[in-house]
Amino acid sequence: MAQFTKQLKKIAVYTSGGDAPGMNAALRAVVRTARGHQLEVLGILQGYIGMLEDIVKPLSVRDMANIIQRGGTILKTGRCPEFQKAEFRAKAVETLKKHEIDALVCIGGDGSFRGALSLWKEHQIPITGVPGTIDNDIFGTDLTVGFDTAVNTALFAIDKIRDTADSHDRVFIVEVMGRNSGFIATYAGLAGGAEEIFTSDGNTTVDKAVDRIREAQKNGKRSSIIITSEGQKPGRAYDLAESLRKKSGLDAKVAILGHQQRGGAPTATDRILASRMGAMAVDGLMNGVCNVMIGIEKGSLVQVPFDVATGTEKKNDPELISLSYRLAK
Ligand code: ADP
Ligand code: F6P
């Protein structure tokens, strides 16, 4: 954690990386908390793109009306590969200086926090972060804003797929998002009663999946759901289906859930998390705290230095996968 002494008058907030349900709720909390502290608030549009291209607008308390329930981000977001280069970050700092921005709140994933960390190290811009990503792949927080909604969206689809799988006695492979992490697969798998869960860390194999399905069939089970994370080792869902067919003759249908997992109204859990984290991100700045992400551990908010959050791998919970296997009989 770092400290700064500057008296704050004006802060800016931006959303960055993949959008996540609850980003708007976090934004609302940031703006309204900051206005409560008499701070002026600017919104930077499209994440680091807006910081580079000077796309900035004032945000009022009223601008935050009716957004707590909306998915996506009203500030827009973006991926901005140039921001990984110091010369572009220096250009972004010119935008911040031009608008006399004293500090920033970044709502985004670990990539966004890497950018924030560099802004602090290179230019001493005070920043706090709210972890907003459906992937839940950020170290130092039990939950990221958007994860709970994404899991529920995936589950909604899995439940429907189970109906048709059951009617036809079929095997389904359902591919969920999560880039290189398996949290959505694990949680949606356990909650959806999956027979097999492939995550990106090579936790299982096609042979093991076949064994588990055959075992379940011996017990009279005639349909199966395999959940796979998009980044898992043997390949994407269609590769997995092909491999399953070659090894066992099992014919699996494939459903790729894709970007629907990123949209939709945030769950109560995500709205509450976003509200708490957004408020603390501003309160932290008011107390001179910066270069930290606001996380949640065992129900309490914590401040996690950006270098710890971005430099440490968050491990999936293998016990949840084992439990899924034990229960899907
Ligand atoms: P997320 O924030 O959801 O992880 P990305 O990984 O796409 O999404 O990161 C969002 C943005 O953060 C990138 O488009 C880029 O502008 C910036 N960023 C990512 N990695 C770095 C890095 N190592 N250094 C500086 N900026 C970065
Ligand atoms: O980080 C969120 C996420 O949805 C990942 O799960 C996924 O791999 C990636 O973003 C997709 O990114 P894009 O929408 O840019 O294709």
Coordinates of C-alpha atoms and ligand atoms in Angstrom, one line a residue:
M1 CA 0.0 0.0 0.0
A2 CA 1.2 3.5 -0.8
Q3 CA 0.3 6.8 0.8
F4 CA 0.1 10.3 -0.7
T5 CA -0.5 13.7 0.9
K6 CA -2.1 15.8 -1.8
Q7 CA -5.4 17.4 -0.9
L8 CA -8.0 16.0 -3.4
K9 CA -10.3 18.3 -5.4
K10 CA -11.0 16.3 -8.5
I11 CA -10.9 12.6 -9.2
A12 CA -11.7 10.6 -12.4
V13 CA -13.1 7.1 -12.7
Y14 CA -12.9 4.7 -15.6
T15 CA -13.9 1.1 -16.5
S16 CA -11.4 -1.0 -18.4
G17 CA -10.9 -4.5 -19.9
G18 CA -13.9 -6.8 -20.3
D19 CA -17.1 -5.4 -19.1
A20 CA -18.7 -7.1 -16.1
P21 CA -22.2 -6.9 -14.6
G22 CA -22.0 -4.6 -11.6
M23 CA -19.5 -2.1 -13.1
N24 CA -22.3 0.5 -13.2
A25 CA -23.2 -0.2 -9.6
A26 CA -19.5 0.4 -8.7
L27 CA -19.4 3.6 -10.8
R28 CA -22.5 4.9 -9.0
A29 CA -20.9 4.2 -5.6
V30 CA -17.7 6.0 -6.7
V31 CA -19.4 9.1 -8.0
R32 CA -21.9 9.4 -5.1
T33 CA -19.3 8.8 -2.4
A34 CA -16.9 11.3 -4.1
R35 CA -19.7 13.9 -4.3
G36 CA -20.4 13.3 -0.7
H37 CA -16.8 14.3 0.0
Q38 CA -17.4 17.4 -2.1
L39 CA -15.0 16.1 -4.9
E40 CA -15.5 16.9 -8.5
V41 CA -15.8 13.7 -10.6
L42 CA -14.9 13.1 -14.2
G43 CA -15.6 10.0 -16.2
I44 CA -12.9 8.7 -18.6
L45 CA -14.6 6.8 -21.4
Q46 CA -13.5 3.5 -22.9
G47 CA -10.8 2.8 -20.3
Y48 CA -7.2 3.6 -21.3
I49 CA -8.4 4.6 -24.8
G50 CA -10.2 7.6 -23.4
M51 CA -7.2 8.4 -21.2
L52 CA -5.0 8.5 -24.3
E53 CA -7.5 10.2 -26.6
D54 CA -8.8 12.7 -24.0
I55 CA -12.4 11.4 -24.0
V56 CA -13.6 12.8 -20.7
K57 CA -16.9 14.1 -19.2
P58 CA -18.1 15.4 -15.9
L59 CA -20.2 13.0 -13.8
S60 CA -22.9 14.2 -11.4
V61 CA -24.9 12.4 -8.8
R62 CA -28.0 12.6 -11.1
D63 CA -26.0 11.0 -14.0
M64 CA -25.9 7.9 -11.8
A65 CA -29.7 7.5 -11.6
N66 CA -31.1 4.2 -12.8
I67 CA -27.8 2.5 -13.5
I68 CA -27.4 0.2 -10.5
Q69 CA -29.5 -2.5 -12.2
R70 CA -27.9 -2.2 -15.7
G71 CA -25.3 -4.6 -17.1
G72 CA -22.4 -3.3 -19.2
T73 CA -20.8 0.0 -18.3
I74 CA -22.2 3.4 -19.2
L75 CA -18.6 4.7 -19.4
K76 CA -17.9 2.1 -22.1
T77 CA -14.7 0.1 -21.8
G78 CA -11.9 -1.0 -24.1
R79 CA -8.8 -2.9 -24.6
C80 CA -5.9 -0.6 -25.4
P81 CA -2.6 -2.6 -26.1
E82 CA -0.6 0.6 -26.6
F83 CA -1.0 1.3 -22.9
Q84 CA 1.6 -1.3 -22.1
K85 CA 4.2 1.1 -23.5
A86 CA 5.6 3.8 -21.3
E87 CA 5.5 6.5 -24.0
F88 CA 1.7 6.0 -24.3
R89 CA 1.2 6.1 -20.6
A90 CA 3.1 9.4 -20.5
K91 CA 0.6 10.7 -23.2
A92 CA -2.3 9.6 -21.0
V93 CA -0.8 11.5 -18.1
E94 CA -1.0 14.7 -20.2
T95 CA -4.8 14.2 -20.3
L96 CA -4.9 13.8 -16.6
K97 CA -2.9 17.0 -16.1
K98 CA -4.9 19.0 -18.6
H99 CA -8.1 18.2 -16.6
E100 CA -6.4 18.8 -13.2
I101 CA -7.3 15.2 -12.1
D102 CA -5.7 14.5 -8.7
A103 CA -6.5 10.8 -8.4
L104 CA -8.2 7.9 -10.2
V105 CA -10.5 5.0 -9.5
C106 CA -10.0 2.1 -11.9
I107 CA -12.8 -0.4 -12.3
G108 CA -11.4 -3.4 -14.2
G109 CA -9.5 -6.6 -14.2
D110 CA -5.8 -7.5 -13.5
G111 CA -4.6 -6.1 -16.9
S112 CA -6.3 -2.8 -16.0
F113 CA -4.6 -2.8 -12.6
R114 CA -1.2 -3.5 -14.3
G115 CA -1.8 -0.2 -16.1
A116 CA -2.7 1.5 -12.9
L117 CA 0.4 0.2 -11.1
S118 CA 2.6 1.6 -13.9
L119 CA 0.9 5.0 -13.7
W120 CA 1.7 5.1 -10.0
K121 CA 5.3 3.9 -10.4
E122 CA 6.1 6.2 -13.3
H123 CA 4.0 9.3 -12.6
Q124 CA 2.9 9.0 -9.0
I125 CA -0.8 9.2 -10.0
P126 CA -2.8 8.0 -6.9
I127 CA -5.2 5.2 -7.9
T128 CA -7.4 2.8 -6.2
G129 CA -9.1 -0.2 -7.9
V130 CA -12.4 -2.0 -7.9
P131 CA -12.0 -5.6 -9.3
G132 CA -14.5 -5.8 -12.1
T133 CA -14.3 -9.0 -14.2
I134 CA -16.5 -12.0 -14.6
D135 CA -13.4 -14.3 -14.4
N136 CA -12.8 -13.9 -10.7
D137 CA -9.1 -14.4 -11.4
I138 CA -7.7 -11.6 -9.2
F139 CA -5.6 -12.6 -6.2
G140 CA -6.5 -10.9 -2.9
T141 CA -10.2 -11.0 -3.3
D142 CA -12.6 -13.9 -2.8
L143 CA -14.9 -12.3 -5.4
T144 CA -14.7 -9.9 -8.3
V145 CA -17.7 -7.8 -9.3
G146 CA -19.5 -9.6 -12.1
F147 CA -18.5 -13.2 -11.2
D148 CA -21.7 -14.0 -9.4
T149 CA -23.9 -12.8 -12.2
A150 CA -21.8 -14.6 -14.8
V151 CA -22.1 -17.9 -12.9
N152 CA -25.8 -17.5 -12.6
T153 CA -26.2 -16.7 -16.3
A154 CA -24.2 -19.8 -17.1
L155 CA -26.3 -21.8 -14.6
F156 CA -29.5 -20.6 -16.2
A157 CA -28.3 -22.0 -19.6
I158 CA -27.0 -25.2 -18.1
D159 CA -30.3 -26.0 -16.4
K160 CA -32.1 -25.6 -19.7
I161 CA -29.5 -27.8 -21.5
R162 CA -30.0 -30.4 -18.8
D163 CA -33.7 -30.6 -19.7
T164 CA -33.0 -31.5 -23.3
A165 CA -30.0 -33.7 -22.4
D166 CA -32.2 -35.7 -20.1
S167 CA -35.0 -36.0 -22.7
H168 CA -32.7 -37.3 -25.3
D169 CA -30.2 -39.3 -23.1
R170 CA -27.4 -37.1 -24.4
V171 CA -24.0 -36.0 -23.4
F172 CA -23.5 -32.2 -23.6
I173 CA -20.3 -30.2 -23.5
V174 CA -21.0 -26.6 -22.3
E175 CA -18.2 -24.1 -22.7
V176 CA -18.1 -21.2 -20.3
M177 CA -15.9 -18.1 -20.3
G178 CA -13.0 -17.5 -17.9
R179 CA -10.0 -16.8 -20.1
N180 CA -7.1 -18.7 -18.3
S181 CA -9.0 -19.3 -15.1
G182 CA -11.5 -22.0 -14.2
F183 CA -13.7 -20.2 -11.6
I184 CA -16.8 -19.9 -13.7
A185 CA -16.5 -23.5 -14.9
T186 CA -16.0 -24.7 -11.3
Y187 CA -18.8 -22.8 -9.7
A188 CA -21.3 -23.3 -12.5
G189 CA -20.3 -26.9 -12.7
L190 CA -20.9 -27.6 -9.0
A191 CA -24.2 -25.6 -9.0
G192 CA -25.3 -27.3 -12.2
G193 CA -24.5 -30.9 -11.2
A194 CA -21.9 -31.4 -13.9
E195 CA -20.4 -34.9 -14.2
E196 CA -17.0 -33.4 -15.4
I197 CA -15.4 -30.0 -15.2
F198 CA -12.4 -29.0 -17.3
T199 CA -10.5 -26.0 -16.1
S200 CA -7.5 -24.3 -17.6
D201 CA -5.0 -25.9 -15.2
G202 CA -5.2 -29.4 -16.7
N203 CA -7.2 -30.7 -13.7
T204 CA -8.6 -33.7 -15.6
T205 CA -8.3 -35.6 -18.9
V206 CA -10.7 -36.9 -21.5
D207 CA -10.0 -40.5 -20.3
K208 CA -11.1 -39.6 -16.8
A209 CA -14.2 -37.9 -18.2
V210 CA -15.1 -41.0 -20.1
D211 CA -14.6 -43.2 -17.0
R212 CA -16.9 -40.9 -15.0
I213 CA -19.6 -40.9 -17.6
R214 CA -19.4 -44.7 -18.1
E215 CA -19.5 -45.1 -14.3
A216 CA -22.6 -42.9 -14.1
Q217 CA -24.2 -44.9 -17.0
K218 CA -23.6 -48.1 -15.1
N219 CA -25.6 -46.5 -12.2
G220 CA -28.5 -45.9 -14.6
K221 CA -27.7 -42.3 -15.5
R222 CA -28.4 -41.6 -19.2
S223 CA -27.4 -38.0 -19.7
S224 CA -24.3 -36.1 -18.7
I225 CA -23.1 -32.5 -18.6
I226 CA -19.5 -31.7 -19.1
I227 CA -18.5 -28.1 -18.3
T228 CA -15.4 -26.8 -19.9
S229 CA -13.5 -23.5 -19.4
E230 CA -12.6 -21.8 -22.7
G231 CA -8.9 -21.8 -21.8
Q232 CA -8.7 -25.5 -20.8
K233 CA -5.7 -27.6 -22.0
P234 CA -7.0 -30.3 -24.4
G235 CA -8.6 -27.5 -26.5
R236 CA -11.9 -25.8 -27.0
A237 CA -15.3 -27.5 -26.7
Y238 CA -15.5 -28.8 -30.2
D239 CA -11.9 -30.3 -29.8
L240 CA -13.1 -31.9 -26.6
A241 CA -16.2 -33.4 -28.3
E242 CA -14.0 -34.8 -31.1
S243 CA -11.6 -36.3 -28.6
L244 CA -14.4 -37.8 -26.6
R245 CA -15.9 -39.3 -29.8
K246 CA -12.5 -40.8 -30.8
K247 CA -11.7 -42.3 -27.4
S248 CA -15.1 -43.6 -26.4
G249 CA -17.6 -43.4 -29.3
L250 CA -19.7 -41.0 -27.1
D251 CA -21.4 -38.4 -29.3
A252 CA -21.5 -35.1 -27.4
K253 CA -23.5 -32.0 -28.3
V254 CA -21.7 -28.7 -27.9
A255 CA -23.0 -25.4 -26.4
I256 CA -20.8 -22.4 -26.2
L257 CA -22.3 -19.8 -23.9
G258 CA -20.0 -17.0 -24.9
H259 CA -20.6 -13.3 -24.3
Q260 CA -24.1 -13.7 -22.8
Q261 CA -22.1 -14.4 -19.6
R262 CA -20.8 -10.8 -19.7
G263 CA -24.2 -9.1 -19.9
G264 CA -27.4 -8.8 -18.0
A265 CA -28.6 -7.2 -14.8
P266 CA -26.2 -7.8 -11.9
T267 CA -27.3 -10.0 -9.1
A268 CA -27.9 -8.6 -5.6
T269 CA -24.5 -10.0 -4.6
D270 CA -22.7 -8.1 -7.3
R271 CA -24.6 -4.9 -6.7
I272 CA -23.8 -5.0 -3.0
L273 CA -20.1 -5.9 -3.6
A274 CA -19.8 -3.2 -6.2
S275 CA -21.4 -0.6 -3.9
R276 CA -19.1 -1.5 -1.0
M277 CA -16.0 -1.6 -3.0
G278 CA -16.7 1.6 -5.0
A279 CA -17.4 3.5 -1.8
M280 CA -14.2 2.2 -0.1
A281 CA -12.1 3.0 -3.2
V282 CA -13.0 6.7 -2.8
D283 CA -12.8 6.7 1.1
G284 CA -9.3 5.2 0.7
L285 CA -8.2 8.0 -1.6
M286 CA -9.7 10.5 0.9
N287 CA -7.4 8.9 3.6
G288 CA -4.4 9.2 1.3
V289 CA -4.3 5.5 0.5
C290 CA -3.4 4.5 -3.1
N291 CA -1.9 1.9 -5.3
V292 CA -4.3 -0.7 -3.9
M293 CA -7.2 -2.8 -5.1
I294 CA -10.2 -3.1 -2.8
G295 CA -10.8 -6.8 -2.2
I296 CA -13.2 -8.8 -0.1
E297 CA -12.0 -11.6 2.2
K298 CA -14.4 -13.6 4.4
G299 CA -17.0 -10.9 4.1
S300 CA -14.7 -7.9 5.0
L301 CA -13.2 -5.4 2.7
V302 CA -9.5 -5.3 2.4
Q303 CA -6.9 -3.2 0.6
V304 CA -4.5 -5.2 -1.5
P305 CA -1.5 -3.5 -3.2
F306 CA -1.7 -3.6 -7.0
D307 CA 1.6 -5.4 -7.3
V308 CA 0.4 -8.2 -5.0
A309 CA -3.0 -8.5 -6.7
T310 CA -1.4 -8.6 -10.2
G311 CA 1.7 -10.5 -9.3
T312 CA 0.2 -13.5 -7.6
E313 CA -1.7 -16.3 -9.1
K314 CA -5.2 -17.0 -7.7
K315 CA -5.6 -20.7 -7.5
N316 CA -8.9 -22.4 -8.3
D317 CA -10.5 -24.5 -5.5
P318 CA -10.0 -28.2 -6.4
E319 CA -12.2 -29.3 -3.5
L320 CA -15.3 -27.8 -5.3
I321 CA -14.5 -29.9 -8.3
S322 CA -14.1 -33.1 -6.2
L323 CA -17.4 -32.3 -4.5
S324 CA -19.0 -32.0 -7.9
Y325 CA -17.7 -35.5 -8.8
R326 CA -18.9 -37.0 -5.5
L327 CA -22.4 -35.6 -5.9
A328 CA -23.0 -36.1 -9.6
K329 CA -24.0 -39.7 -9.4
Ligands
ADP1 P1 -8.7 -6.9 -17.7 O1 -8.5 -5.6 -17.1 O2 -10.2 -7.3 -17.7 O3 -7.8 -8.0 -17.2 P2 -7.1 -6.7 -20.1 O4 -6.1 -7.7 -19.7 O5 -7.6 -6.6 -21.5 O6 -8.5 -6.7 -19.3 O7 -6.5 -5.3 -19.7 C1 -7.2 -4.1 -19.9 C2 -6.3 -3.0 -20.4 O8 -5.3 -2.7 -19.4 C3 -5.5 -3.4 -21.6 O9 -6.2 -3.2 -22.8 C4 -4.3 -2.4 -21.5 O10 -4.7 -1.1 -21.9 C5 -4.1 -2.3 -20.0 N1 -3.0 -3.3 -19.6 C6 -3.1 -4.6 -19.6 N2 -1.9 -5.1 -19.3 C7 -1.0 -4.1 -19.0 C8 0.3 -3.9 -18.6 N3 1.1 -5.0 -18.4 N4 0.8 -2.7 -18.5 C9 0.1 -1.6 -18.8 N5 -1.2 -1.7 -19.1 C10 -1.8 -2.9 -19.3
F6P2 O1 -12.0 -11.3 -19.1 C1 -13.4 -11.5 -19.4 C2 -13.5 -12.3 -20.6 O2 -14.9 -12.4 -20.9 C3 -12.8 -13.6 -20.6 O3 -13.6 -14.6 -19.9 C4 -12.7 -13.9 -22.1 O4 -11.7 -14.8 -22.3 C5 -12.4 -12.6 -22.6 O5 -12.9 -11.6 -21.7 C6 -13.0 -12.3 -24.0 O6 -12.6 -11.1 -24.4 P1 -13.3 -10.3 -25.6 O7 -14.7 -9.9 -25.3 O8 -12.4 -9.1 -25.8 O9 -13.2 -11.2 -26.8

